[in-house]
mmCIF file of C-alpha atoms in Angstrom:
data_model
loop_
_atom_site.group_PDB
_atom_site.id
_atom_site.type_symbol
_atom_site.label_atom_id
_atom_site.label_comp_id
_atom_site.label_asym_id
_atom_site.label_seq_id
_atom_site.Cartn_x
_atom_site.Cartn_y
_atom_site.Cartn_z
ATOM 1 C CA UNK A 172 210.714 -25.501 112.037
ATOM 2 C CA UNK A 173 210.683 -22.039 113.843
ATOM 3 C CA UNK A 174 212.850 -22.153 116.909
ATOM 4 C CA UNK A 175 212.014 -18.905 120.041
ATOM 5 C CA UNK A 176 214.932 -18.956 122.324
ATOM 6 C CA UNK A 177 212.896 -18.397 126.076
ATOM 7 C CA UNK A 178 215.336 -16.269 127.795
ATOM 8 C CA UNK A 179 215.176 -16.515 131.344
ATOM 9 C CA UNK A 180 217.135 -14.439 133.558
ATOM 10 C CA UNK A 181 216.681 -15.258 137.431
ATOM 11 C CA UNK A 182 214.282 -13.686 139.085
ATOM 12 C CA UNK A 183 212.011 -13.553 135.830
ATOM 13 C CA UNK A 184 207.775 -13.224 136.537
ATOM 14 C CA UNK A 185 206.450 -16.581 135.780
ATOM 15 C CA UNK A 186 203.542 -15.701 134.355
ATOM 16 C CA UNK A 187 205.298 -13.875 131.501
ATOM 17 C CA UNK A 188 207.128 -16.494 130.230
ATOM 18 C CA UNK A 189 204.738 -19.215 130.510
ATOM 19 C CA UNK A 190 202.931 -17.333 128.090
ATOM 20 C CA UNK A 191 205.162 -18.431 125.259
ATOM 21 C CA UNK A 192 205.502 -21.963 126.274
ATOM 22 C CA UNK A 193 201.459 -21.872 126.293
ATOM 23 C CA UNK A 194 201.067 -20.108 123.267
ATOM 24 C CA UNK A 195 204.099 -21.770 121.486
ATOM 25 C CA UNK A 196 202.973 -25.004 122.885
ATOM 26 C CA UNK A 197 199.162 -24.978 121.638
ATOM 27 C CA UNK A 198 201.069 -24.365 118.440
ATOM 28 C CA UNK A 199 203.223 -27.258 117.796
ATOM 29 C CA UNK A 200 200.694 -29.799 119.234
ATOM 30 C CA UNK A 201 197.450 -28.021 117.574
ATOM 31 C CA UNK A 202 198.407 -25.507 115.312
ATOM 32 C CA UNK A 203 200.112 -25.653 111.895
ATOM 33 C CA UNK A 204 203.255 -27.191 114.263
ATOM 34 C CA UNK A 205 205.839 -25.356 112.633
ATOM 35 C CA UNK A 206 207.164 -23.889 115.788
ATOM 36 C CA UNK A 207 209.417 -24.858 118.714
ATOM 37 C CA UNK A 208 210.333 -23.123 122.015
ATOM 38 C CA UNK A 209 213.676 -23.855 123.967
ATOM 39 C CA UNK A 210 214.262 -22.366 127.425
ATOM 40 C CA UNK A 211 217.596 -21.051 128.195
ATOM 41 C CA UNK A 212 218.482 -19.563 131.518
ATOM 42 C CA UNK A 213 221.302 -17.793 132.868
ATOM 43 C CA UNK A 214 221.922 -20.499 135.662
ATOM 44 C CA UNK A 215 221.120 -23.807 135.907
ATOM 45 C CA UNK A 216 218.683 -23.354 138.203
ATOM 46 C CA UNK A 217 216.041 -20.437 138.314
ATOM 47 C CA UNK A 218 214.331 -19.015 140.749
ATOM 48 C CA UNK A 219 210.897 -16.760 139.865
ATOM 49 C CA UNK A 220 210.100 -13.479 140.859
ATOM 50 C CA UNK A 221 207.340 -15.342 143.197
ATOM 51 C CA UNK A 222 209.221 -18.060 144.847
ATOM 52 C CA UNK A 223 209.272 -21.584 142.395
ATOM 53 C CA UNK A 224 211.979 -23.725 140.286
ATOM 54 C CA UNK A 225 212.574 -23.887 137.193
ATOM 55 C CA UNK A 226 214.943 -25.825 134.798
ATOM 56 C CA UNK A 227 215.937 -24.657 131.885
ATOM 57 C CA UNK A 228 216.561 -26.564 129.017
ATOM 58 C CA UNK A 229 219.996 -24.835 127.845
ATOM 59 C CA UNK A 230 222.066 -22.552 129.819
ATOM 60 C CA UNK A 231 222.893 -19.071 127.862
ATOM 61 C CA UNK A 232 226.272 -20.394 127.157
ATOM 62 C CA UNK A 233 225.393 -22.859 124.847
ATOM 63 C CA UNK A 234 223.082 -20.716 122.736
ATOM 64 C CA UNK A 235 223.840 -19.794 118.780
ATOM 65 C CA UNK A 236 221.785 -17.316 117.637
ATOM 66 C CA UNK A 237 222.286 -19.045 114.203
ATOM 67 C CA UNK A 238 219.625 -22.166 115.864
ATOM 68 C CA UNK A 239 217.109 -19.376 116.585
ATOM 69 C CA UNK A 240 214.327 -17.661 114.395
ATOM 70 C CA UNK A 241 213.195 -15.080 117.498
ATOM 71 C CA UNK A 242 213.651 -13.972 120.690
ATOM 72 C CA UNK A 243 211.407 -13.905 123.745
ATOM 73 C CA UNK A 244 212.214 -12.238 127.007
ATOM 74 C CA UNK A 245 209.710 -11.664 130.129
ATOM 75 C CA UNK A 246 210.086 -9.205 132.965
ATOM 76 C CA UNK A 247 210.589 -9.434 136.863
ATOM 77 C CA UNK A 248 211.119 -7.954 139.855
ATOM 78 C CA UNK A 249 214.003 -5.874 140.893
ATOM 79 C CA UNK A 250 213.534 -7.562 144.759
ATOM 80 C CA UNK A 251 213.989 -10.806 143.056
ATOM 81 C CA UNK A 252 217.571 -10.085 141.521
ATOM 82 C CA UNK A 253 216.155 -9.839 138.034
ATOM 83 C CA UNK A 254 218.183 -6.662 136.978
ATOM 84 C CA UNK A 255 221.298 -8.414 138.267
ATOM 85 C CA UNK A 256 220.962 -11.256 135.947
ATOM 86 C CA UNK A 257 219.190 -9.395 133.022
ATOM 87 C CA UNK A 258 221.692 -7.316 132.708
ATOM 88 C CA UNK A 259 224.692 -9.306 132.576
ATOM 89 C CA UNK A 260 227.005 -8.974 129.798
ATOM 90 C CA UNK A 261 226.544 -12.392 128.007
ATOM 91 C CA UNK A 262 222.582 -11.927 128.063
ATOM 92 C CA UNK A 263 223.095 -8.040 126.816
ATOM 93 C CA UNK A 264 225.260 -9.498 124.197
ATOM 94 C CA UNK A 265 223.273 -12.160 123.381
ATOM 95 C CA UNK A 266 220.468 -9.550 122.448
ATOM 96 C CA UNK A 267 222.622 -7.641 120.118
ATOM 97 C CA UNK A 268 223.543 -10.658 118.233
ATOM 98 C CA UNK A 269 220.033 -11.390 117.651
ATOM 99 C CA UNK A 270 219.093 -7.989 116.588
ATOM 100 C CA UNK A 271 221.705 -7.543 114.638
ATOM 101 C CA UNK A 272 220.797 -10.874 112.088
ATOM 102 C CA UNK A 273 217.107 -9.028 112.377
ATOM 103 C CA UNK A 274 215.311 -11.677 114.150
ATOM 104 C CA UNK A 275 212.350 -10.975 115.829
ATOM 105 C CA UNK A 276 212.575 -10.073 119.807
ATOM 106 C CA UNK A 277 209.532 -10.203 121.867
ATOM 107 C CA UNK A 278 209.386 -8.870 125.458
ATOM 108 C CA UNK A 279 207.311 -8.647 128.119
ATOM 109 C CA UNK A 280 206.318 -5.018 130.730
ATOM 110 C CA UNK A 281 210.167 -4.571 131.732
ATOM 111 C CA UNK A 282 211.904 -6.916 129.721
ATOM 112 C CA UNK A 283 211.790 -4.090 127.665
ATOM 113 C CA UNK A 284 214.387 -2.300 130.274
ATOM 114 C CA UNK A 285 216.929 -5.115 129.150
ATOM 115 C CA UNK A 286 216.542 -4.730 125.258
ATOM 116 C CA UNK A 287 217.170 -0.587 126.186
ATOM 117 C CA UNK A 288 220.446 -1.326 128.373
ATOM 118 C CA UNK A 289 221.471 -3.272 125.081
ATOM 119 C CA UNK A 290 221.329 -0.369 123.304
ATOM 120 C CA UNK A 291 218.830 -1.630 120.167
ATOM 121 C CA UNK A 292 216.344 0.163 121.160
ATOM 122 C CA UNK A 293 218.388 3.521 120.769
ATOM 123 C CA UNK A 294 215.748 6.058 118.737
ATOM 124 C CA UNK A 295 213.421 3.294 118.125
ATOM 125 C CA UNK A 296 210.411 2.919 119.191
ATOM 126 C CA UNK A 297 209.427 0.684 122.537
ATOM 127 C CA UNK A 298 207.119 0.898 125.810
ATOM 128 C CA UNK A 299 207.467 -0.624 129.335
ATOM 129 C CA UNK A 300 205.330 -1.119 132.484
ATOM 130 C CA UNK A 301 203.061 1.951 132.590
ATOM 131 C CA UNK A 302 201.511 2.310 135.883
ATOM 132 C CA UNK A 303 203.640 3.766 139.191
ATOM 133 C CA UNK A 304 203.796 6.863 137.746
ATOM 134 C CA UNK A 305 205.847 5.902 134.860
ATOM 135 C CA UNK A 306 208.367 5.431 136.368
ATOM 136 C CA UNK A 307 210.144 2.508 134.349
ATOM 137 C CA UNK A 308 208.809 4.231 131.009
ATOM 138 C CA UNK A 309 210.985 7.425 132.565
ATOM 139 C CA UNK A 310 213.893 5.043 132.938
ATOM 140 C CA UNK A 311 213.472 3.729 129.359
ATOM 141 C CA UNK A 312 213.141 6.865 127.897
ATOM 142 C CA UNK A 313 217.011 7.986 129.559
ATOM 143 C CA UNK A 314 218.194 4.977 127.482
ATOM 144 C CA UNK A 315 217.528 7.097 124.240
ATOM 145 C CA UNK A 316 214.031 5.246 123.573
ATOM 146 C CA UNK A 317 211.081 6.863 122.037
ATOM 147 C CA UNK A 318 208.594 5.308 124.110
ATOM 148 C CA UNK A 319 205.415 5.328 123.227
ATOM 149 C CA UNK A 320 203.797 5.591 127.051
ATOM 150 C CA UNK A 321 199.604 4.445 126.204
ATOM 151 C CA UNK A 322 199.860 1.902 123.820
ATOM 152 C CA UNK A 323 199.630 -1.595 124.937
ATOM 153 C CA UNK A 324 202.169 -3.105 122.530
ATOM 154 C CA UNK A 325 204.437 -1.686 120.526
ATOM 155 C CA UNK A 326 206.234 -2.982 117.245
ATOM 156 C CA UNK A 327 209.256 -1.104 115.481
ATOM 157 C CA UNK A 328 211.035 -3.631 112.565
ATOM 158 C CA UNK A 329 211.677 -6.520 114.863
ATOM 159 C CA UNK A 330 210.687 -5.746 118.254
ATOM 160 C CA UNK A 331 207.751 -5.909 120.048
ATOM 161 C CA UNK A 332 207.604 -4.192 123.807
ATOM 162 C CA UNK A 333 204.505 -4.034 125.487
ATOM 163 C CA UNK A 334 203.563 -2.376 129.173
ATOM 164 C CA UNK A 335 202.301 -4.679 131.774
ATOM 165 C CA UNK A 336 201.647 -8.271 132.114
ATOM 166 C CA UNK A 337 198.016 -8.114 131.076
ATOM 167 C CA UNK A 338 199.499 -7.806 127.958
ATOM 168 C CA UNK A 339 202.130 -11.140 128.039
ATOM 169 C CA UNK A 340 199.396 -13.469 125.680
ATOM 170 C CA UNK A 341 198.779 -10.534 123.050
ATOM 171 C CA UNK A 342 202.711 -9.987 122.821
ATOM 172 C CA UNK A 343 202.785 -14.343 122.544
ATOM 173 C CA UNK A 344 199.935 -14.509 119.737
ATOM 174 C CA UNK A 345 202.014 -11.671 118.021
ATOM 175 C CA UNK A 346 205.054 -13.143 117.723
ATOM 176 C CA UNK A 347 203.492 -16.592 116.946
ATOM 177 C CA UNK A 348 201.497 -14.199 113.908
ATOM 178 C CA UNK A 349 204.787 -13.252 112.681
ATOM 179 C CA UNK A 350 206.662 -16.098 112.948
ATOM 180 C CA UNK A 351 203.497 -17.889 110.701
ATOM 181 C CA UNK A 352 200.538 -16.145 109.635
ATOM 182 C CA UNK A 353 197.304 -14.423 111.229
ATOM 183 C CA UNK A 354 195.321 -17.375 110.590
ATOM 184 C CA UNK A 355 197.016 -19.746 112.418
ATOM 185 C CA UNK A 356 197.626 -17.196 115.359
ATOM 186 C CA UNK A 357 193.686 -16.915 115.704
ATOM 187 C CA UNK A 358 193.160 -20.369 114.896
ATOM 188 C CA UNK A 359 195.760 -20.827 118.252
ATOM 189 C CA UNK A 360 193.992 -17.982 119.629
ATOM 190 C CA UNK A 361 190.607 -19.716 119.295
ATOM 191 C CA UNK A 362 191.110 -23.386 120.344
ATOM 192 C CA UNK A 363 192.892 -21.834 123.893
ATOM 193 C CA UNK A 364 189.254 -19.594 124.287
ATOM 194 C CA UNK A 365 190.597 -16.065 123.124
ATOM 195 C CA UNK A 366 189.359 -13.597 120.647
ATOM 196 C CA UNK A 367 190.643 -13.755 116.982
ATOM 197 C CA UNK A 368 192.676 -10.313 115.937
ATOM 198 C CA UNK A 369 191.775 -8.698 112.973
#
């Protein structure tokens, strides 16, 4: 069994995540089932970037990188205290420790901000949200990232960044591609009504 640690810092953008408990979901109950998602937040108790709940299942303290296989991060909102969390040292940390056994890390538009203040992203590849001017890609790019500022996602070794959220359920089928195989992405990506990928 494949195991994605969720990682939910407060303040996250709902949508983003719920992408990978969809996606990963779909999977275990009508896919090849060889996957399983656990959410992990930084408190207890979450609160989204647009006002609701949520519980996680394990609090960041009581994560071992050794139980995961990947990594999956979404964005949020600066308004909603999502920097303050994200970038606390235990969930910077806990980044570099997954990184450094190579295991896949996925994120989402501005979760890609987090991997770049852990410093794995230094003269890699990445991208982040796009529009505004560019602003965030600017701010990426003063973290020593090569970012890559048109395309939608992009992969260097084991991470995936991608620049919005229209893109949260391509960056989800990805990592559910690499953690098992293209045919039972599309196979996912079929019975929940999307497009195979070539």
């Amino acid at each position: 069994m494949k195991k994605v640690c969720l990682l939910l810092p407060n303040g996250f953008e709902a949508v983003e995540a719920s992408v990978f408990t969809d996606v990963f979901g779909w999977n275990k109950e009508e896919g090849d089932g060889s996957t399983d998602l656990v959410t992990v937040g930084t408190r207890k108790e979450l609160t989204c970037t647009f006002n609701f709940t949520v519980r996680p299942e394990l609090l960041i303290e009581d994560v071992h990188v050794d139980q995961f296989d990947a990594l999956a991060l979404p964005g949020g909102f600066d308004q909603a205290g999502f920097y303050e969390d994200a970038y606390r040292t235990d969930v910077l940390e806990l980044i570099r420790a997954f990184d450094k056994q190579e295991k896949i890390i996925a994120s989402v538009c501005v979760g890609a901000l987090v991997l770049g203040k852990s410093g794995i992203l230094q003269g890699r590849n990445a991208t982040t949200y796009n529009l505004e001017n560019g602003m965030r890609q600017k701010r990426l790019a003063e973290m020593g990232v090569n970012v890559i500022p048109d395309q939608p996602i992009v992969i260097d070794r084991n991470i995936i960044t991608s620049y919005n959220p229209a893109t949260a359920f391509d960056v989800a089928f990805t990592l559910l591609e690499l953690l098992t195989s293209l045919e039972n992405a599309n196979h996912v990506r079929k019975l929940m009504g999307f497009l195979p990928s070539e």
